[in-house]
PDB file of N, CA and C in Angstrom:
ATOM      1  N   MET A 703      -7.124   2.540  -7.128  1.00  0.00           N
ATOM      2  CA  MET A 703      -7.503   1.447  -6.254  1.00  0.00           C
ATOM      3  C   MET A 703      -6.753   1.598  -4.930  1.00  0.00           C
ATOM      4  N   GLN A 704      -7.483   1.422  -3.844  1.00  0.00           N
ATOM      5  CA  GLN A 704      -6.884   1.429  -2.513  1.00  0.00           C
ATOM      6  C   GLN A 704      -6.480  -0.002  -2.138  1.00  0.00           C
ATOM      7  N   VAL A 705      -5.397  -0.121  -1.391  1.00  0.00           N
ATOM      8  CA  VAL A 705      -4.964  -1.419  -0.889  1.00  0.00           C
ATOM      9  C   VAL A 705      -4.947  -1.359   0.634  1.00  0.00           C
ATOM     10  N   TYR A 706      -5.576  -2.346   1.236  1.00  0.00           N
ATOM     11  CA  TYR A 706      -5.598  -2.504   2.686  1.00  0.00           C
ATOM     12  C   TYR A 706      -5.079  -3.891   2.990  1.00  0.00           C
ATOM     13  N   GLY A 707      -4.731  -4.147   4.253  1.00  0.00           N
ATOM     14  CA  GLY A 707      -4.235  -5.473   4.525  1.00  0.00           C
ATOM     15  C   GLY A 707      -4.156  -5.847   5.978  1.00  0.00           C
ATOM     16  N   LEU A 708      -3.686  -7.046   6.173  1.00  0.00           N
ATOM     17  CA  LEU A 708      -3.501  -7.650   7.485  1.00  0.00           C
ATOM     18  C   LEU A 708      -2.041  -8.036   7.617  1.00  0.00           C
ATOM     19  N   ILE A 709      -1.440  -7.649   8.738  1.00  0.00           N
ATOM     20  CA  ILE A 709      -0.065  -8.047   9.021  1.00  0.00           C
ATOM     21  C   ILE A 709      -0.083  -8.952  10.248  1.00  0.00           C
ATOM     22  N   GLY A 710       0.526 -10.120  10.102  1.00  0.00           N
ATOM     23  CA  GLY A 710       0.583 -11.086  11.186  1.00  0.00           C
ATOM     24  C   GLY A 710       1.464 -12.256  10.789  1.00  0.00           C
ATOM     25  N   ASN A 711       1.594 -13.208  11.698  1.00  0.00           N
ATOM     26  CA  ASN A 711       2.389 -14.387  11.393  1.00  0.00           C
ATOM     27  C   ASN A 711       1.977 -15.499  12.345  1.00  0.00           C
ATOM     28  N   PRO A 712       1.226 -16.453  11.867  1.00  0.00           N
ATOM     29  CA  PRO A 712       0.824 -16.737  10.492  1.00  0.00           C
ATOM     30  C   PRO A 712      -0.472 -16.014  10.127  1.00  0.00           C
ATOM     31  N   VAL A 713      -0.726 -15.870   8.833  1.00  0.00           N
ATOM     32  CA  VAL A 713      -1.961 -15.252   8.358  1.00  0.00           C
ATOM     33  C   VAL A 713      -2.681 -16.081   7.292  1.00  0.00           C
ATOM     34  N   GLU A 714      -2.114 -17.197   6.889  1.00  0.00           N
ATOM     35  CA  GLU A 714      -2.723 -17.961   5.797  1.00  0.00           C
ATOM     36  C   GLU A 714      -4.115 -18.485   6.152  1.00  0.00           C
ATOM     37  N   HIS A 715      -4.428 -18.605   7.416  1.00  0.00           N
ATOM     38  CA  HIS A 715      -5.735 -19.104   7.847  1.00  0.00           C
ATOM     39  C   HIS A 715      -6.788 -18.001   7.955  1.00  0.00           C
ATOM     40  N   SER A 716      -6.383 -16.752   7.794  1.00  0.00           N
ATOM     41  CA  SER A 716      -7.266 -15.621   8.034  1.00  0.00           C
ATOM     42  C   SER A 716      -8.448 -15.555   7.069  1.00  0.00           C
ATOM     43  N   LEU A 717      -9.598 -15.257   7.618  1.00  0.00           N
ATOM     44  CA  LEU A 717     -10.795 -15.040   6.810  1.00  0.00           C
ATOM     45  C   LEU A 717     -10.944 -13.573   6.406  1.00  0.00           C
ATOM     46  N   SER A 718     -10.058 -12.724   6.880  1.00  0.00           N
ATOM     47  CA  SER A 718     -10.166 -11.291   6.590  1.00  0.00           C
ATOM     48  C   SER A 718     -10.147 -10.956   5.099  1.00  0.00           C
ATOM     49  N   PRO A 719      -9.232 -11.502   4.303  1.00  0.00           N
ATOM     50  CA  PRO A 719      -9.243 -11.127   2.882  1.00  0.00           C
ATOM     51  C   PRO A 719     -10.564 -11.404   2.171  1.00  0.00           C
ATOM     52  N   PRO A 720     -11.128 -12.612   2.245  1.00  0.00           N
ATOM     53  CA  PRO A 720     -12.385 -12.811   1.525  1.00  0.00           C
ATOM     54  C   PRO A 720     -13.537 -11.988   2.101  1.00  0.00           C
ATOM     55  N   LEU A 721     -13.551 -11.776   3.406  1.00  0.00           N
ATOM     56  CA  LEU A 721     -14.618 -10.971   4.004  1.00  0.00           C
ATOM     57  C   LEU A 721     -14.536  -9.521   3.547  1.00  0.00           C
ATOM     58  N   HIS A 722     -13.351  -8.943   3.612  1.00  0.00           N
ATOM     59  CA  HIS A 722     -13.190  -7.554   3.181  1.00  0.00           C
ATOM     60  C   HIS A 722     -13.464  -7.396   1.685  1.00  0.00           C
ATOM     61  N   GLU A 723     -12.943  -8.311   0.901  1.00  0.00           N
ATOM     62  CA  GLU A 723     -13.133  -8.204  -0.544  1.00  0.00           C
ATOM     63  C   GLU A 723     -14.615  -8.337  -0.919  1.00  0.00           C
ATOM     64  N   ALA A 724     -15.347  -9.184  -0.236  1.00  0.00           N
ATOM     65  CA  ALA A 724     -16.787  -9.299  -0.492  1.00  0.00           C
ATOM     66  C   ALA A 724     -17.491  -7.992  -0.149  1.00  0.00           C
ATOM     67  N   GLY A 725     -17.077  -7.379   0.947  1.00  0.00           N
ATOM     68  CA  GLY A 725     -17.656  -6.096   1.328  1.00  0.00           C
ATOM     69  C   GLY A 725     -17.347  -5.009   0.319  1.00  0.00           C
ATOM     70  N   TYR A 726     -16.107  -4.941  -0.134  1.00  0.00           N
ATOM     71  CA  TYR A 726     -15.745  -3.947  -1.150  1.00  0.00           C
ATOM     72  C   TYR A 726     -16.601  -4.129  -2.408  1.00  0.00           C
ATOM     73  N   GLU A 727     -16.724  -5.379  -2.832  1.00  0.00           N
ATOM     74  CA  GLU A 727     -17.493  -5.648  -4.048  1.00  0.00           C
ATOM     75  C   GLU A 727     -18.964  -5.268  -3.868  1.00  0.00           C
ATOM     76  N   ALA A 728     -19.538  -5.638  -2.728  1.00  0.00           N
ATOM     77  CA  ALA A 728     -20.946  -5.341  -2.472  1.00  0.00           C
ATOM     78  C   ALA A 728     -21.220  -3.842  -2.435  1.00  0.00           C
ATOM     79  N   LEU A 729     -20.230  -3.079  -1.973  1.00  0.00           N
ATOM     80  CA  LEU A 729     -20.397  -1.630  -1.848  1.00  0.00           C
ATOM     81  C   LEU A 729     -19.852  -0.860  -3.045  1.00  0.00           C
ATOM     82  N   GLY A 730     -19.302  -1.577  -4.007  1.00  0.00           N
ATOM     83  CA  GLY A 730     -18.746  -0.917  -5.185  1.00  0.00           C
ATOM     84  C   GLY A 730     -17.488  -0.122  -4.897  1.00  0.00           C
ATOM     85  N   ILE A 731     -16.707  -0.574  -3.918  1.00  0.00           N
ATOM     86  CA  ILE A 731     -15.466   0.109  -3.535  1.00  0.00           C
ATOM     87  C   ILE A 731     -14.302  -0.499  -4.312  1.00  0.00           C
ATOM     88  N   ASP A 732     -13.507   0.356  -4.916  1.00  0.00           N
ATOM     89  CA  ASP A 732     -12.348  -0.086  -5.696  1.00  0.00           C
ATOM     90  C   ASP A 732     -11.172  -0.293  -4.747  1.00  0.00           C
ATOM     91  N   ALA A 733     -11.094  -1.480  -4.136  1.00  0.00           N
ATOM     92  CA  ALA A 733     -10.063  -1.763  -3.149  1.00  0.00           C
ATOM     93  C   ALA A 733      -9.737  -3.246  -3.141  1.00  0.00           C
ATOM     94  N   ARG A 734      -8.564  -3.544  -2.599  1.00  0.00           N
ATOM     95  CA  ARG A 734      -8.108  -4.918  -2.399  1.00  0.00           C
ATOM     96  C   ARG A 734      -7.668  -5.062  -0.953  1.00  0.00           C
ATOM     97  N   TYR A 735      -7.759  -6.275  -0.423  1.00  0.00           N
ATOM     98  CA  TYR A 735      -7.316  -6.579   0.935  1.00  0.00           C
ATOM     99  C   TYR A 735      -6.337  -7.736   0.842  1.00  0.00           C
ATOM    100  N   VAL A 736      -5.114  -7.521   1.290  1.00  0.00           N
ATOM    101  CA  VAL A 736      -4.044  -8.503   1.142  1.00  0.00           C
ATOM    102  C   VAL A 736      -3.439  -8.829   2.500  1.00  0.00           C
ATOM    103  N   THR A 737      -2.684  -9.904   2.551  1.00  0.00           N
ATOM    104  CA  THR A 737      -1.997 -10.268   3.790  1.00  0.00           C
ATOM    105  C   THR A 737      -0.500 -10.061   3.639  1.00  0.00           C
ATOM    106  N   PHE A 738       0.115  -9.718   4.764  1.00  0.00           N
ATOM    107  CA  PHE A 738       1.564  -9.573   4.857  1.00  0.00           C
ATOM    108  C   PHE A 738       2.017 -10.441   6.017  1.00  0.00           C
ATOM    109  N   GLU A 739       3.022 -11.277   5.773  1.00  0.00           N
ATOM    110  CA  GLU A 739       3.509 -12.195   6.795  1.00  0.00           C
ATOM    111  C   GLU A 739       5.024 -12.038   6.953  1.00  0.00           C
ATOM    112  N   PRO A 740       5.445 -10.936   7.603  1.00  0.00           N
ATOM    113  CA  PRO A 740       6.885 -10.718   7.780  1.00  0.00           C
ATOM    114  C   PRO A 740       7.465 -11.684   8.812  1.00  0.00           C
ATOM    115  N   GLY A 741       8.779 -11.771   8.805  1.00  0.00           N
ATOM    116  CA  GLY A 741       9.457 -12.557   9.821  1.00  0.00           C
ATOM    117  C   GLY A 741       9.196 -11.964  11.194  1.00  0.00           C
ATOM    118  N   ILE A 742       9.401 -12.740  12.216  1.00  0.00           N
ATOM    119  CA  ILE A 742       9.080 -12.339  13.581  1.00  0.00           C
ATOM    120  C   ILE A 742       9.759 -11.033  13.991  1.00  0.00           C
ATOM    121  N   ASP A 743      10.956 -10.767  13.514  1.00  0.00           N
ATOM    122  CA  ASP A 743      11.677  -9.549  13.889  1.00  0.00           C
ATOM    123  C   ASP A 743      11.508  -8.419  12.885  1.00  0.00           C
ATOM    124  N   ASP A 744      10.622  -8.568  11.912  1.00  0.00           N
ATOM    125  CA  ASP A 744      10.526  -7.591  10.825  1.00  0.00           C
ATOM    126  C   ASP A 744       9.199  -6.836  10.755  1.00  0.00           C
ATOM    127  N   ALA A 745       8.407  -6.869  11.799  1.00  0.00           N
ATOM    128  CA  ALA A 745       7.073  -6.254  11.757  1.00  0.00           C
ATOM    129  C   ALA A 745       7.136  -4.751  11.534  1.00  0.00           C
ATOM    130  N   ALA A 746       7.961  -4.045  12.287  1.00  0.00           N
ATOM    131  CA  ALA A 746       8.036  -2.589  12.143  1.00  0.00           C
ATOM    132  C   ALA A 746       8.517  -2.217  10.745  1.00  0.00           C
ATOM    133  N   ALA A 747       9.498  -2.940  10.227  1.00  0.00           N
ATOM    134  CA  ALA A 747       9.985  -2.667   8.871  1.00  0.00           C
ATOM    135  C   ALA A 747       8.894  -2.943   7.841  1.00  0.00           C
ATOM    136  N   ALA A 748       8.088  -3.967   8.057  1.00  0.00           N
ATOM    137  CA  ALA A 748       6.996  -4.277   7.132  1.00  0.00           C
ATOM    138  C   ALA A 748       5.955  -3.164   7.126  1.00  0.00           C
ATOM    139  N   VAL A 749       5.649  -2.611   8.288  1.00  0.00           N
ATOM    140  CA  VAL A 749       4.696  -1.496   8.356  1.00  0.00           C
ATOM    141  C   VAL A 749       5.253  -0.283   7.631  1.00  0.00           C
ATOM    142  N   ARG A 750       6.509   0.020   7.859  1.00  0.00           N
ATOM    143  CA  ARG A 750       7.130   1.163   7.156  1.00  0.00           C
ATOM    144  C   ARG A 750       7.129   0.920   5.647  1.00  0.00           C
ATOM    145  N   GLY A 751       7.409  -0.303   5.222  1.00  0.00           N
ATOM    146  CA  GLY A 751       7.387  -0.631   3.796  1.00  0.00           C
ATOM    147  C   GLY A 751       5.996  -0.494   3.203  1.00  0.00           C
ATOM    148  N   ALA A 752       4.983  -0.941   3.932  1.00  0.00           N
ATOM    149  CA  ALA A 752       3.607  -0.813   3.454  1.00  0.00           C
ATOM    150  C   ALA A 752       3.238   0.659   3.301  1.00  0.00           C
ATOM    151  N   THR A 753       3.681   1.478   4.232  1.00  0.00           N
ATOM    152  CA  THR A 753       3.428   2.919   4.155  1.00  0.00           C
ATOM    153  C   THR A 753       4.097   3.497   2.917  1.00  0.00           C
ATOM    154  N   THR A 754       5.335   3.127   2.685  1.00  0.00           N
ATOM    155  CA  THR A 754       6.072   3.608   1.520  1.00  0.00           C
ATOM    156  C   THR A 754       5.381   3.195   0.222  1.00  0.00           C
ATOM    157  N   LEU A 755       4.801   2.010   0.202  1.00  0.00           N
ATOM    158  CA  LEU A 755       4.107   1.511  -0.990  1.00  0.00           C
ATOM    159  C   LEU A 755       2.713   2.108  -1.170  1.00  0.00           C
ATOM    160  N   GLY A 756       2.253   2.874  -0.193  1.00  0.00           N
ATOM    161  CA  GLY A 756       0.949   3.512  -0.302  1.00  0.00           C
ATOM    162  C   GLY A 756      -0.215   2.670   0.171  1.00  0.00           C
ATOM    163  N   VAL A 757       0.051   1.633   0.960  1.00  0.00           N
ATOM    164  CA  VAL A 757      -1.032   0.839   1.525  1.00  0.00           C
ATOM    165  C   VAL A 757      -1.871   1.769   2.407  1.00  0.00           C
ATOM    166  N   ALA A 758      -3.176   1.779   2.176  1.00  0.00           N
ATOM    167  CA  ALA A 758      -4.064   2.737   2.833  1.00  0.00           C
ATOM    168  C   ALA A 758      -4.310   2.429   4.304  1.00  0.00           C
ATOM    169  N   GLY A 759      -4.202   1.172   4.695  1.00  0.00           N
ATOM    170  CA  GLY A 759      -4.421   0.814   6.088  1.00  0.00           C
ATOM    171  C   GLY A 759      -4.099  -0.635   6.352  1.00  0.00           C
ATOM    172  N   LEU A 760      -3.723  -0.908   7.588  1.00  0.00           N
ATOM    173  CA  LEU A 760      -3.375  -2.272   7.987  1.00  0.00           C
ATOM    174  C   LEU A 760      -4.089  -2.650   9.277  1.00  0.00           C
ATOM    175  N   ASN A 761      -4.577  -3.862   9.335  1.00  0.00           N
ATOM    176  CA  ASN A 761      -4.972  -4.473  10.597  1.00  0.00           C
ATOM    177  C   ASN A 761      -3.761  -5.257  11.073  1.00  0.00           C
ATOM    178  N   VAL A 762      -3.578  -5.310  12.373  1.00  0.00           N
ATOM    179  CA  VAL A 762      -2.419  -5.996  12.944  1.00  0.00           C
ATOM    180  C   VAL A 762      -2.912  -7.090  13.882  1.00  0.00           C
ATOM    181  N   THR A 763      -2.343  -8.273  13.722  1.00  0.00           N
ATOM    182  CA  THR A 763      -2.713  -9.391  14.581  1.00  0.00           C
ATOM    183  C   THR A 763      -1.456  -9.976  15.216  1.00  0.00           C
ATOM    184  N   VAL A 764      -1.639 -11.006  16.020  1.00  0.00           N
ATOM    185  CA  VAL A 764      -0.519 -11.621  16.713  1.00  0.00           C
ATOM    186  C   VAL A 764       0.504 -12.134  15.716  1.00  0.00           C
ATOM    187  N   PRO A 765       1.735 -12.056  16.070  1.00  0.00           N
ATOM    188  CA  PRO A 765       2.304 -11.618  17.346  1.00  0.00           C
ATOM    189  C   PRO A 765       2.803 -10.172  17.310  1.00  0.00           C
ATOM    190  N   PHE A 766       2.269  -9.350  16.424  1.00  0.00           N
ATOM    191  CA  PHE A 766       2.875  -8.047  16.147  1.00  0.00           C
ATOM    192  C   PHE A 766       2.210  -6.839  16.787  1.00  0.00           C
ATOM    193  N   LYS A 767       1.176  -7.003  17.575  1.00  0.00           N
ATOM    194  CA  LYS A 767       0.438  -5.854  18.087  1.00  0.00           C
ATOM    195  C   LYS A 767       1.344  -4.845  18.798  1.00  0.00           C
ATOM    196  N   ARG A 768       2.216  -5.293  19.633  1.00  0.00           N
ATOM    197  CA  ARG A 768       3.130  -4.369  20.332  1.00  0.00           C
ATOM    198  C   ARG A 768       4.306  -3.952  19.448  1.00  0.00           C
ATOM    199  N   ASP A 769       4.753  -4.841  18.596  1.00  0.00           N
ATOM    200  CA  ASP A 769       5.942  -4.583  17.785  1.00  0.00           C
ATOM    201  C   ASP A 769       5.775  -3.427  16.826  1.00  0.00           C
ATOM    202  N   VAL A 770       4.574  -3.156  16.363  1.00  0.00           N
ATOM    203  CA  VAL A 770       4.385  -2.122  15.361  1.00  0.00           C
ATOM    204  C   VAL A 770       4.157  -0.731  15.954  1.00  0.00           C
ATOM    205  N   LEU A 771       4.046  -0.612  17.263  1.00  0.00           N
ATOM    206  CA  LEU A 771       3.751   0.678  17.874  1.00  0.00           C
ATOM    207  C   LEU A 771       4.725   1.773  17.461  1.00  0.00           C
ATOM    208  N   ASP A 772       5.997   1.479  17.378  1.00  0.00           N
ATOM    209  CA  ASP A 772       6.994   2.492  16.996  1.00  0.00           C
ATOM    210  C   ASP A 772       6.913   2.880  15.523  1.00  0.00           C
ATOM    211  N   ALA A 773       6.264   2.066  14.721  1.00  0.00           N
ATOM    212  CA  ALA A 773       6.178   2.356  13.285  1.00  0.00           C
ATOM    213  C   ALA A 773       4.861   3.034  12.889  1.00  0.00           C
ATOM    214  N   VAL A 774       3.959   3.199  13.841  1.00  0.00           N
ATOM    215  CA  VAL A 774       2.636   3.739  13.555  1.00  0.00           C
ATOM    216  C   VAL A 774       2.638   5.256  13.697  1.00  0.00           C
ATOM    217  N   ASP A 775       2.014   5.921  12.726  1.00  0.00           N
ATOM    218  CA  ASP A 775       1.845   7.369  12.786  1.00  0.00           C
ATOM    219  C   ASP A 775       0.495   7.653  13.434  1.00  0.00           C
ATOM    220  N   PRO A 776       0.484   8.270  14.619  1.00  0.00           N
ATOM    221  CA  PRO A 776      -0.779   8.470  15.337  1.00  0.00           C
ATOM    222  C   PRO A 776      -1.696   9.504  14.683  1.00  0.00           C
ATOM    223  N   ASP A 777      -1.219  10.225  13.700  1.00  0.00           N
ATOM    224  CA  ASP A 777      -2.064  11.253  13.072  1.00  0.00           C
ATOM    225  C   ASP A 777      -2.878  10.664  12.015  1.00  0.00           C
TER     226      ASP A 777
END
């Protein structure tokens, strides 16, 4: 199973998890979409942790768009 997610703060209002999960189910994709809500100063560490855990991909929303640039692998 692949895991994808959204990193932001706050994220509890996000419609992304149910939308993505409905798409996975409709297409027969074995995946989950989860949210991550790190502290304001912990975005880069959260991205590195998600990578270490094998999270396949992350969407990034406010306020972390600039904060995660140093933690992103451009390849």
